[in-house]
């Protein structure tokens, strides 16, 4: 689970990114960032990051030389970096070289600076832990439980969340068995199921909750997660019984699976007198002393899903 990282005097806190255009603070220096709705990514000003990590008096010149060197080395990260308009110190919008999180981490590795070294050590540690988890998947589960507890989730919620991952895996395995392709087809079927029981596509649901990169499932209430589990489990069982062939036939199964949860949801809501689909986010019902939830295992998990 990602959270604010404090390395030396540099504080990296991804939780402050709550607006379309934000300013991130490294010590007392500003790092401009902008959210891309279409790609669902944060982009950061490379010059600003270079200024913080190198203390260069001319960060733009430093970045130009670094970019030339990396291009000469055939570095694809630099080739793929592009420019976006960000607000400059004079208040005007100017085209600035930007990088997403993955590109930024790669660039940090190329900066010979004492301030960059803690980042490099942290990235190496993360990579090593991830390799260990790939060899022993149980470590991933243990880490997820520890992270959820650290963020303030109850054991009951954690158990339900882990169950939802198991149910999701069964569904995606069934999709693969029937010829559904990972990526867009998986995402489309997920949207069908989610929209059928909740009234929202996945993206609309995240917008309703005020989320960006944060995981939707990590921000579901117990009831929301229960209905989502019911919808996906129903779709899995219906698929096993009907044995559909490919994406087109699975679309009907997905709608029917979602409709099972929709009927149950409406029945409960008629007794409660209010909707169970809530704009509440994890930060609204976790203990106030804990940091708000940010993109975690689930963000990667949702990409796979």
PDB file of C-alpha atoms in Angstrom:
ATOM      1  CA  UNK A   1       0.000   0.000   0.000  1.00  0.00           C
ATOM      2  CA  UNK A   2       1.387   3.417  -0.939  1.00  0.00           C
ATOM      3  CA  UNK A   3       1.502   6.188   1.589  1.00  0.00           C
ATOM      4  CA  UNK A   4       3.451   9.349   2.232  1.00  0.00           C
ATOM      5  CA  UNK A   5       7.184   8.678   2.238  1.00  0.00           C
ATOM      6  CA  UNK A   6       9.483  10.779   4.393  1.00  0.00           C
ATOM      7  CA  UNK A   7      13.069  10.537   3.226  1.00  0.00           C
ATOM      8  CA  UNK A   8      15.431  12.860   5.030  1.00  0.00           C
ATOM      9  CA  UNK A   9      13.766  16.244   4.915  1.00  0.00           C
ATOM     10  CA  UNK A  10      11.926  15.377   1.731  1.00  0.00           C
ATOM     11  CA  UNK A  11       8.316  14.431   2.261  1.00  0.00           C
ATOM     12  CA  UNK A  12       6.530  12.616  -0.540  1.00  0.00           C
ATOM     13  CA  UNK A  13       2.871  12.575   0.322  1.00  0.00           C
ATOM     14  CA  UNK A  14       0.585  11.338  -2.438  1.00  0.00           C
ATOM     15  CA  UNK A  15      -2.447  12.079  -0.297  1.00  0.00           C
ATOM     16  CA  UNK A  16      -2.324  15.821  -1.008  1.00  0.00           C
ATOM     17  CA  UNK A  17      -3.179  15.281  -4.666  1.00  0.00           C
ATOM     18  CA  UNK A  18      -6.867  16.107  -4.567  1.00  0.00           C
ATOM     19  CA  UNK A  19      -7.304  18.687  -7.342  1.00  0.00           C
ATOM     20  CA  UNK A  20      -6.886  18.743 -11.124  1.00  0.00           C
ATOM     21  CA  UNK A  21      -3.764  20.831 -10.788  1.00  0.00           C
ATOM     22  CA  UNK A  22      -1.816  20.623  -7.559  1.00  0.00           C
ATOM     23  CA  UNK A  23       1.418  21.783  -6.054  1.00  0.00           C
ATOM     24  CA  UNK A  24       3.537  19.198  -4.257  1.00  0.00           C
ATOM     25  CA  UNK A  25       6.029  20.283  -1.656  1.00  0.00           C
ATOM     26  CA  UNK A  26       9.504  18.815  -1.271  1.00  0.00           C
ATOM     27  CA  UNK A  27      10.868  20.635   1.777  1.00  0.00           C
ATOM     28  CA  UNK A  28       9.766  24.181   0.892  1.00  0.00           C
ATOM     29  CA  UNK A  29      10.172  23.738  -2.859  1.00  0.00           C
ATOM     30  CA  UNK A  30       7.223  23.416  -5.235  1.00  0.00           C
ATOM     31  CA  UNK A  31       6.779  20.500  -7.599  1.00  0.00           C
ATOM     32  CA  UNK A  32       3.937  21.060 -10.035  1.00  0.00           C
ATOM     33  CA  UNK A  33       1.683  18.149 -10.910  1.00  0.00           C
ATOM     34  CA  UNK A  34      -1.417  17.700 -13.015  1.00  0.00           C
ATOM     35  CA  UNK A  35      -4.034  14.951 -13.187  1.00  0.00           C
ATOM     36  CA  UNK A  36      -4.931  13.502 -16.614  1.00  0.00           C
ATOM     37  CA  UNK A  37      -8.556  12.328 -16.504  1.00  0.00           C
ATOM     38  CA  UNK A  38      -8.300  10.350 -19.720  1.00  0.00           C
ATOM     39  CA  UNK A  39      -5.212   8.367 -18.765  1.00  0.00           C
ATOM     40  CA  UNK A  40      -5.965   8.461 -15.037  1.00  0.00           C
ATOM     41  CA  UNK A  41      -2.381   9.406 -14.226  1.00  0.00           C
ATOM     42  CA  UNK A  42      -0.548  12.122 -12.355  1.00  0.00           C
ATOM     43  CA  UNK A  43       2.143  13.950 -14.327  1.00  0.00           C
ATOM     44  CA  UNK A  44       4.940  15.812 -12.554  1.00  0.00           C
ATOM     45  CA  UNK A  45       7.177  18.640 -13.725  1.00  0.00           C
ATOM     46  CA  UNK A  46      10.591  17.096 -14.332  1.00  0.00           C
ATOM     47  CA  UNK A  47      12.414  20.411 -13.934  1.00  0.00           C
ATOM     48  CA  UNK A  48      10.835  20.933 -10.512  1.00  0.00           C
ATOM     49  CA  UNK A  49      11.884  17.468  -9.325  1.00  0.00           C
ATOM     50  CA  UNK A  50      15.409  17.991 -10.670  1.00  0.00           C
ATOM     51  CA  UNK A  51      15.601  21.301  -8.797  1.00  0.00           C
ATOM     52  CA  UNK A  52      14.693  19.606  -5.532  1.00  0.00           C
ATOM     53  CA  UNK A  53      16.978  16.594  -5.879  1.00  0.00           C
ATOM     54  CA  UNK A  54      20.047  18.407  -7.196  1.00  0.00           C
ATOM     55  CA  UNK A  55      19.831  21.908  -5.678  1.00  0.00           C
ATOM     56  CA  UNK A  56      20.945  23.084  -9.116  1.00  0.00           C
ATOM     57  CA  UNK A  57      20.835  26.843  -9.673  1.00  0.00           C
ATOM     58  CA  UNK A  58      19.676  26.168 -13.218  1.00  0.00           C
ATOM     59  CA  UNK A  59      17.477  23.093 -13.122  1.00  0.00           C
ATOM     60  CA  UNK A  60      16.299  23.605 -16.698  1.00  0.00           C
ATOM     61  CA  UNK A  61      19.894  23.464 -17.991  1.00  0.00           C
ATOM     62  CA  UNK A  62      20.618  20.435 -15.808  1.00  0.00           C
ATOM     63  CA  UNK A  63      17.573  18.670 -17.239  1.00  0.00           C
ATOM     64  CA  UNK A  64      18.563  19.535 -20.835  1.00  0.00           C
ATOM     65  CA  UNK A  65      22.011  17.991 -20.366  1.00  0.00           C
ATOM     66  CA  UNK A  66      20.598  14.958 -18.553  1.00  0.00           C
ATOM     67  CA  UNK A  67      18.016  14.457 -21.292  1.00  0.00           C
ATOM     68  CA  UNK A  68      20.686  14.597 -23.991  1.00  0.00           C
ATOM     69  CA  UNK A  69      22.823  12.057 -22.160  1.00  0.00           C
ATOM     70  CA  UNK A  70      19.917   9.690 -21.588  1.00  0.00           C
ATOM     71  CA  UNK A  71      18.810   9.947 -25.216  1.00  0.00           C
ATOM     72  CA  UNK A  72      22.349   9.115 -26.327  1.00  0.00           C
ATOM     73  CA  UNK A  73      22.177   6.034 -24.104  1.00  0.00           C
ATOM     74  CA  UNK A  74      18.912   5.006 -25.777  1.00  0.00           C
ATOM     75  CA  UNK A  75      16.808   5.605 -22.676  1.00  0.00           C
ATOM     76  CA  UNK A  76      13.163   5.052 -23.704  1.00  0.00           C
ATOM     77  CA  UNK A  77      11.844   6.901 -20.660  1.00  0.00           C
ATOM     78  CA  UNK A  78      13.148  10.215 -21.981  1.00  0.00           C
ATOM     79  CA  UNK A  79      11.836   9.452 -25.464  1.00  0.00           C
ATOM     80  CA  UNK A  80       8.353   8.829 -24.083  1.00  0.00           C
ATOM     81  CA  UNK A  81       8.274  11.925 -21.871  1.00  0.00           C
ATOM     82  CA  UNK A  82       6.031  14.633 -23.241  1.00  0.00           C
ATOM     83  CA  UNK A  83       5.049  18.193 -22.453  1.00  0.00           C
ATOM     84  CA  UNK A  84       1.951  19.556 -20.781  1.00  0.00           C
ATOM     85  CA  UNK A  85       0.979  23.091 -19.931  1.00  0.00           C
ATOM     86  CA  UNK A  86       1.607  23.911 -16.272  1.00  0.00           C
ATOM     87  CA  UNK A  87       1.368  27.216 -14.459  1.00  0.00           C
ATOM     88  CA  UNK A  88       4.766  28.929 -14.268  1.00  0.00           C
ATOM     89  CA  UNK A  89       6.029  31.257 -11.547  1.00  0.00           C
ATOM     90  CA  UNK A  90       4.760  34.249 -13.505  1.00  0.00           C
ATOM     91  CA  UNK A  91       1.246  32.784 -13.501  1.00  0.00           C
ATOM     92  CA  UNK A  92       1.231  31.915 -17.199  1.00  0.00           C
ATOM     93  CA  UNK A  93       0.570  28.426 -18.559  1.00  0.00           C
ATOM     94  CA  UNK A  94       3.723  27.141 -20.238  1.00  0.00           C
ATOM     95  CA  UNK A  95       4.541  23.797 -21.865  1.00  0.00           C
ATOM     96  CA  UNK A  96       6.722  21.823 -19.476  1.00  0.00           C
ATOM     97  CA  UNK A  97       8.394  18.409 -19.710  1.00  0.00           C
ATOM     98  CA  UNK A  98       6.464  16.030 -17.474  1.00  0.00           C
ATOM     99  CA  UNK A  99       6.725  12.412 -16.374  1.00  0.00           C
ATOM    100  CA  UNK A 100       4.297   9.969 -14.837  1.00  0.00           C
ATOM    101  CA  UNK A 101       5.218   8.137 -11.646  1.00  0.00           C
ATOM    102  CA  UNK A 102       6.962   5.223 -13.372  1.00  0.00           C
ATOM    103  CA  UNK A 103       8.957   7.524 -15.649  1.00  0.00           C
ATOM    104  CA  UNK A 104       9.843   9.768 -12.745  1.00  0.00           C
ATOM    105  CA  UNK A 105      11.261   6.902 -10.708  1.00  0.00           C
ATOM    106  CA  UNK A 106      13.337   5.842 -13.710  1.00  0.00           C
ATOM    107  CA  UNK A 107      14.719   9.360 -14.108  1.00  0.00           C
ATOM    108  CA  UNK A 108      15.559   9.589 -10.406  1.00  0.00           C
ATOM    109  CA  UNK A 109      17.790   6.549 -10.870  1.00  0.00           C
ATOM    110  CA  UNK A 110      19.845   8.569 -13.374  1.00  0.00           C
ATOM    111  CA  UNK A 111      20.426  11.562 -11.096  1.00  0.00           C
ATOM    112  CA  UNK A 112      23.748  11.360  -9.189  1.00  0.00           C
ATOM    113  CA  UNK A 113      22.748  13.230  -6.049  1.00  0.00           C
ATOM    114  CA  UNK A 114      22.816  12.524  -2.305  1.00  0.00           C
ATOM    115  CA  UNK A 115      19.146  13.492  -2.175  1.00  0.00           C
ATOM    116  CA  UNK A 116      18.283  11.003  -4.904  1.00  0.00           C
ATOM    117  CA  UNK A 117      20.075   8.126  -3.162  1.00  0.00           C
ATOM    118  CA  UNK A 118      17.333   7.446  -0.553  1.00  0.00           C
ATOM    119  CA  UNK A 119      14.813   7.163  -3.401  1.00  0.00           C
ATOM    120  CA  UNK A 120      17.042   4.674  -5.190  1.00  0.00           C
ATOM    121  CA  UNK A 121      17.449   2.607  -2.027  1.00  0.00           C
ATOM    122  CA  UNK A 122      13.698   2.627  -1.444  1.00  0.00           C
ATOM    123  CA  UNK A 123      12.983   1.557  -5.042  1.00  0.00           C
ATOM    124  CA  UNK A 124      15.524  -1.266  -4.754  1.00  0.00           C
ATOM    125  CA  UNK A 125      13.874  -2.426  -1.536  1.00  0.00           C
ATOM    126  CA  UNK A 126      10.424  -2.368  -3.151  1.00  0.00           C
ATOM    127  CA  UNK A 127      11.708  -4.313  -6.161  1.00  0.00           C
ATOM    128  CA  UNK A 128      13.346  -6.913  -3.922  1.00  0.00           C
ATOM    129  CA  UNK A 129      10.164  -7.341  -1.862  1.00  0.00           C
ATOM    130  CA  UNK A 130       8.111  -7.709  -5.014  1.00  0.00           C
ATOM    131  CA  UNK A 131      10.408 -10.425  -6.357  1.00  0.00           C
ATOM    132  CA  UNK A 132      10.090 -12.297  -3.063  1.00  0.00           C
ATOM    133  CA  UNK A 133       6.305 -12.042  -3.308  1.00  0.00           C
ATOM    134  CA  UNK A 134       6.350 -13.402  -6.855  1.00  0.00           C
ATOM    135  CA  UNK A 135       8.230 -16.453  -5.605  1.00  0.00           C
ATOM    136  CA  UNK A 136       5.927 -16.849  -2.592  1.00  0.00           C
ATOM    137  CA  UNK A 137       2.441 -15.354  -3.213  1.00  0.00           C
ATOM    138  CA  UNK A 138       1.527 -15.856   0.448  1.00  0.00           C
ATOM    139  CA  UNK A 139       3.907 -12.989   1.242  1.00  0.00           C
ATOM    140  CA  UNK A 140       1.706 -10.689  -0.855  1.00  0.00           C
ATOM    141  CA  UNK A 141      -1.324 -11.671   1.208  1.00  0.00           C
ATOM    142  CA  UNK A 142       0.544 -11.156   4.473  1.00  0.00           C
ATOM    143  CA  UNK A 143       1.757  -7.754   3.289  1.00  0.00           C
ATOM    144  CA  UNK A 144      -1.732  -6.725   2.178  1.00  0.00           C
ATOM    145  CA  UNK A 145      -3.189  -7.644   5.585  1.00  0.00           C
ATOM    146  CA  UNK A 146      -0.450  -5.727   7.394  1.00  0.00           C
ATOM    147  CA  UNK A 147      -0.940  -2.676   5.182  1.00  0.00           C
ATOM    148  CA  UNK A 148      -4.716  -2.660   5.589  1.00  0.00           C
ATOM    149  CA  UNK A 149      -4.344  -2.917   9.368  1.00  0.00           C
ATOM    150  CA  UNK A 150      -1.811  -0.094   9.393  1.00  0.00           C
ATOM    151  CA  UNK A 151      -4.253   2.087   7.482  1.00  0.00           C
ATOM    152  CA  UNK A 152      -6.941   1.449  10.074  1.00  0.00           C
ATOM    153  CA  UNK A 153      -9.211  -1.152   8.468  1.00  0.00           C
ATOM    154  CA  UNK A 154     -10.972  -3.584  10.760  1.00  0.00           C
ATOM    155  CA  UNK A 155     -10.190  -7.303  10.618  1.00  0.00           C
ATOM    156  CA  UNK A 156     -13.767  -7.941   9.467  1.00  0.00           C
ATOM    157  CA  UNK A 157     -13.342  -5.546   6.535  1.00  0.00           C
ATOM    158  CA  UNK A 158      -9.937  -7.038   5.672  1.00  0.00           C
ATOM    159  CA  UNK A 159     -11.362 -10.573   5.615  1.00  0.00           C
ATOM    160  CA  UNK A 160     -14.149  -9.406   3.326  1.00  0.00           C
ATOM    161  CA  UNK A 161     -11.682  -7.607   1.064  1.00  0.00           C
ATOM    162  CA  UNK A 162      -9.516 -10.711   0.754  1.00  0.00           C
ATOM    163  CA  UNK A 163     -12.629 -12.737  -0.036  1.00  0.00           C
ATOM    164  CA  UNK A 164     -13.512 -10.234  -2.757  1.00  0.00           C
ATOM    165  CA  UNK A 165     -10.074 -10.776  -4.325  1.00  0.00           C
ATOM    166  CA  UNK A 166     -10.659 -14.542  -4.284  1.00  0.00           C
ATOM    167  CA  UNK A 167     -14.101 -14.155  -5.899  1.00  0.00           C
ATOM    168  CA  UNK A 168     -12.664 -11.790  -8.511  1.00  0.00           C
ATOM    169  CA  UNK A 169      -9.911 -14.281  -9.364  1.00  0.00           C
ATOM    170  CA  UNK A 170     -12.485 -17.039  -9.877  1.00  0.00           C
ATOM    171  CA  UNK A 171     -14.432 -14.757 -12.212  1.00  0.00           C
ATOM    172  CA  UNK A 172     -11.420 -13.729 -14.300  1.00  0.00           C
ATOM    173  CA  UNK A 173     -10.307 -17.361 -14.531  1.00  0.00           C
ATOM    174  CA  UNK A 174     -13.773 -18.209 -15.852  1.00  0.00           C
ATOM    175  CA  UNK A 175     -13.565 -15.375 -18.365  1.00  0.00           C
ATOM    176  CA  UNK A 176     -10.217 -16.684 -19.605  1.00  0.00           C
ATOM    177  CA  UNK A 177     -11.634 -20.195 -19.898  1.00  0.00           C
ATOM    178  CA  UNK A 178     -14.438 -18.961 -22.136  1.00  0.00           C
ATOM    179  CA  UNK A 179     -12.184 -16.946 -24.429  1.00  0.00           C
ATOM    180  CA  UNK A 180     -12.464 -13.435 -23.003  1.00  0.00           C
ATOM    181  CA  UNK A 181      -9.295 -11.420 -23.522  1.00  0.00           C
ATOM    182  CA  UNK A 182      -7.578  -9.538 -20.709  1.00  0.00           C
ATOM    183  CA  UNK A 183      -7.504  -5.772 -20.888  1.00  0.00           C
ATOM    184  CA  UNK A 184     -10.381  -3.961 -22.567  1.00  0.00           C
ATOM    185  CA  UNK A 185     -12.736  -6.954 -22.603  1.00  0.00           C
ATOM    186  CA  UNK A 186     -12.153  -7.633 -18.895  1.00  0.00           C
ATOM    187  CA  UNK A 187     -12.709  -3.933 -18.146  1.00  0.00           C
ATOM    188  CA  UNK A 188     -15.887  -3.823 -20.238  1.00  0.00           C
ATOM    189  CA  UNK A 189     -17.417  -6.851 -18.513  1.00  0.00           C
ATOM    190  CA  UNK A 190     -16.480  -5.383 -15.130  1.00  0.00           C
ATOM    191  CA  UNK A 191     -18.272  -2.178 -16.081  1.00  0.00           C
ATOM    192  CA  UNK A 192     -21.366  -4.138 -17.120  1.00  0.00           C
ATOM    193  CA  UNK A 193     -21.516  -5.993 -13.812  1.00  0.00           C
ATOM    194  CA  UNK A 194     -20.832  -2.871 -11.757  1.00  0.00           C
ATOM    195  CA  UNK A 195     -23.333  -0.719 -13.651  1.00  0.00           C
ATOM    196  CA  UNK A 196     -26.017  -3.398 -13.417  1.00  0.00           C
ATOM    197  CA  UNK A 197     -25.973  -3.656  -9.624  1.00  0.00           C
ATOM    198  CA  UNK A 198     -24.856  -0.134  -8.645  1.00  0.00           C
ATOM    199  CA  UNK A 199     -26.049   2.087 -11.476  1.00  0.00           C
ATOM    200  CA  UNK A 200     -22.478   3.258 -12.169  1.00  0.00           C
ATOM    201  CA  UNK A 201     -19.645   2.144 -14.397  1.00  0.00           C
ATOM    202  CA  UNK A 202     -16.372   1.710 -12.530  1.00  0.00           C
ATOM    203  CA  UNK A 203     -15.148   5.163 -13.580  1.00  0.00           C
ATOM    204  CA  UNK A 204     -18.478   6.809 -12.720  1.00  0.00           C
ATOM    205  CA  UNK A 205     -18.449   5.062  -9.350  1.00  0.00           C
ATOM    206  CA  UNK A 206     -14.960   6.420  -8.598  1.00  0.00           C
ATOM    207  CA  UNK A 207     -16.061   9.915  -9.610  1.00  0.00           C
ATOM    208  CA  UNK A 208     -19.127   9.586  -7.366  1.00  0.00           C
ATOM    209  CA  UNK A 209     -16.814   8.810  -4.454  1.00  0.00           C
ATOM    210  CA  UNK A 210     -14.366  11.560  -5.372  1.00  0.00           C
ATOM    211  CA  UNK A 211     -11.569   9.110  -6.185  1.00  0.00           C
ATOM    212  CA  UNK A 212      -8.787   9.334  -8.752  1.00  0.00           C
ATOM    213  CA  UNK A 213      -5.938   6.816  -8.584  1.00  0.00           C
ATOM    214  CA  UNK A 214      -7.291   5.345  -5.358  1.00  0.00           C
ATOM    215  CA  UNK A 215      -8.783   1.878  -5.541  1.00  0.00           C
ATOM    216  CA  UNK A 216     -12.570   1.751  -5.769  1.00  0.00           C
ATOM    217  CA  UNK A 217     -12.771  -1.522  -3.874  1.00  0.00           C
ATOM    218  CA  UNK A 218     -10.560  -0.215  -1.076  1.00  0.00           C
ATOM    219  CA  UNK A 219     -13.078   2.597  -0.663  1.00  0.00           C
ATOM    220  CA  UNK A 220     -16.252   0.514  -0.661  1.00  0.00           C
ATOM    221  CA  UNK A 221     -18.337   0.200   2.469  1.00  0.00           C
ATOM    222  CA  UNK A 222     -19.034  -3.281   3.819  1.00  0.00           C
ATOM    223  CA  UNK A 223     -22.427  -3.363   2.101  1.00  0.00           C
ATOM    224  CA  UNK A 224     -21.097  -2.131  -1.230  1.00  0.00           C
ATOM    225  CA  UNK A 225     -18.411  -4.764  -1.197  1.00  0.00           C
ATOM    226  CA  UNK A 226     -20.927  -7.454  -0.245  1.00  0.00           C
ATOM    227  CA  UNK A 227     -23.135  -6.638  -3.243  1.00  0.00           C
ATOM    228  CA  UNK A 228     -20.128  -6.474  -5.545  1.00  0.00           C
ATOM    229  CA  UNK A 229     -19.032  -9.908  -4.329  1.00  0.00           C
ATOM    230  CA  UNK A 230     -22.552 -11.262  -4.889  1.00  0.00           C
ATOM    231  CA  UNK A 231     -22.626  -9.843  -8.432  1.00  0.00           C
ATOM    232  CA  UNK A 232     -19.254 -11.310  -9.414  1.00  0.00           C
ATOM    233  CA  UNK A 233     -19.875 -14.667  -7.748  1.00  0.00           C
ATOM    234  CA  UNK A 234     -23.255 -14.884  -9.511  1.00  0.00           C
ATOM    235  CA  UNK A 235     -21.654 -14.091 -12.877  1.00  0.00           C
ATOM    236  CA  UNK A 236     -19.082 -16.829 -12.289  1.00  0.00           C
ATOM    237  CA  UNK A 237     -21.679 -19.492 -11.479  1.00  0.00           C
ATOM    238  CA  UNK A 238     -23.941 -18.465 -14.376  1.00  0.00           C
ATOM    239  CA  UNK A 239     -20.991 -18.666 -16.742  1.00  0.00           C
ATOM    240  CA  UNK A 240     -20.115 -22.162 -15.545  1.00  0.00           C
ATOM    241  CA  UNK A 241     -23.680 -23.271 -16.171  1.00  0.00           C
ATOM    242  CA  UNK A 242     -24.212 -21.576 -19.564  1.00  0.00           C
ATOM    243  CA  UNK A 243     -20.674 -22.050 -20.898  1.00  0.00           C
ATOM    244  CA  UNK A 244     -20.694 -18.930 -23.101  1.00  0.00           C
ATOM    245  CA  UNK A 245     -18.236 -18.506 -25.948  1.00  0.00           C
ATOM    246  CA  UNK A 246     -16.197 -15.329 -25.854  1.00  0.00           C
ATOM    247  CA  UNK A 247     -16.801 -11.731 -24.908  1.00  0.00           C
ATOM    248  CA  UNK A 248     -20.115 -11.165 -26.711  1.00  0.00           C
ATOM    249  CA  UNK A 249     -21.858 -14.065 -24.993  1.00  0.00           C
ATOM    250  CA  UNK A 250     -20.282 -13.166 -21.651  1.00  0.00           C
ATOM    251  CA  UNK A 251     -21.891  -9.695 -21.800  1.00  0.00           C
ATOM    252  CA  UNK A 252     -25.319 -11.232 -21.159  1.00  0.00           C
ATOM    253  CA  UNK A 253     -23.928 -13.344 -18.320  1.00  0.00           C
ATOM    254  CA  UNK A 254     -22.355 -10.238 -16.766  1.00  0.00           C
ATOM    255  CA  UNK A 255     -25.665  -8.364 -16.877  1.00  0.00           C
ATOM    256  CA  UNK A 256     -27.513 -11.283 -15.313  1.00  0.00           C
ATOM    257  CA  UNK A 257     -24.887 -11.655 -12.583  1.00  0.00           C
ATOM    258  CA  UNK A 258     -25.148  -7.970 -11.761  1.00  0.00           C
ATOM    259  CA  UNK A 259     -28.951  -8.118 -11.783  1.00  0.00           C
ATOM    260  CA  UNK A 260     -28.892 -10.726  -8.996  1.00  0.00           C
ATOM    261  CA  UNK A 261     -27.057  -8.263  -6.742  1.00  0.00           C
ATOM    262  CA  UNK A 262     -29.274  -5.426  -7.969  1.00  0.00           C
ATOM    263  CA  UNK A 263     -32.433  -7.263  -6.857  1.00  0.00           C
ATOM    264  CA  UNK A 264     -30.891  -7.993  -3.450  1.00  0.00           C
ATOM    265  CA  UNK A 265     -29.755  -4.392  -3.131  1.00  0.00           C
ATOM    266  CA  UNK A 266     -33.211  -2.989  -3.897  1.00  0.00           C
ATOM    267  CA  UNK A 267     -34.817  -5.381  -1.434  1.00  0.00           C
ATOM    268  CA  UNK A 268     -32.483  -4.223   1.349  1.00  0.00           C
ATOM    269  CA  UNK A 269     -32.871  -0.553   0.433  1.00  0.00           C
ATOM    270  CA  UNK A 270     -36.670  -0.858   0.626  1.00  0.00           C
ATOM    271  CA  UNK A 271     -36.262  -1.960   4.234  1.00  0.00           C
ATOM    272  CA  UNK A 272     -33.542   0.580   5.089  1.00  0.00           C
ATOM    273  CA  UNK A 273     -35.183   3.528   3.398  1.00  0.00           C
ATOM    274  CA  UNK A 274     -31.944   4.752   1.788  1.00  0.00           C
ATOM    275  CA  UNK A 275     -29.424   3.751  -0.868  1.00  0.00           C
ATOM    276  CA  UNK A 276     -26.496   1.516   0.057  1.00  0.00           C
ATOM    277  CA  UNK A 277     -24.418   2.993  -2.771  1.00  0.00           C
ATOM    278  CA  UNK A 278     -22.526   5.631  -0.865  1.00  0.00           C
ATOM    279  CA  UNK A 279     -20.175   8.512  -1.725  1.00  0.00           C
ATOM    280  CA  UNK A 280     -18.235   7.654   1.437  1.00  0.00           C
ATOM    281  CA  UNK A 281     -14.537   6.967   0.993  1.00  0.00           C
ATOM    282  CA  UNK A 282     -12.189   5.029   3.248  1.00  0.00           C
ATOM    283  CA  UNK A 283     -11.006   8.269   4.840  1.00  0.00           C
ATOM    284  CA  UNK A 284     -14.605   8.935   5.933  1.00  0.00           C
ATOM    285  CA  UNK A 285     -14.919   5.844   8.079  1.00  0.00           C
ATOM    286  CA  UNK A 286     -11.363   4.965   9.070  1.00  0.00           C
ATOM    287  CA  UNK A 287     -10.011   6.283  12.381  1.00  0.00           C
ATOM    288  CA  UNK A 288      -9.121   9.983  11.947  1.00  0.00           C
ATOM    289  CA  UNK A 289      -5.568   9.422  13.180  1.00  0.00           C
ATOM    290  CA  UNK A 290      -4.787   7.210  10.205  1.00  0.00           C
ATOM    291  CA  UNK A 291      -3.704   8.543   6.783  1.00  0.00           C
ATOM    292  CA  UNK A 292      -6.282   8.485   3.971  1.00  0.00           C
ATOM    293  CA  UNK A 293      -6.195   5.572   1.586  1.00  0.00           C
ATOM    294  CA  UNK A 294      -4.310   5.877  -1.683  1.00  0.00           C
ATOM    295  CA  UNK A 295      -3.652   3.629  -4.584  1.00  0.00           C
ATOM    296  CA  UNK A 296      -2.431   0.305  -3.258  1.00  0.00           C
ATOM    297  CA  UNK A 297      -2.268  -3.292  -4.166  1.00  0.00           C
ATOM    298  CA  UNK A 298      -5.708  -2.817  -5.591  1.00  0.00           C
ATOM    299  CA  UNK A 299      -4.748  -0.314  -8.175  1.00  0.00           C
ATOM    300  CA  UNK A 300      -2.394  -2.832  -9.669  1.00  0.00           C
ATOM    301  CA  UNK A 301      -4.973  -5.495  -8.929  1.00  0.00           C
ATOM    302  CA  UNK A 302      -7.634  -3.553 -10.844  1.00  0.00           C
ATOM    303  CA  UNK A 303      -5.295  -3.168 -13.798  1.00  0.00           C
ATOM    304  CA  UNK A 304      -4.971  -6.936 -13.909  1.00  0.00           C
ATOM    305  CA  UNK A 305      -8.706  -7.305 -13.453  1.00  0.00           C
TER     306      UNK A 305
END
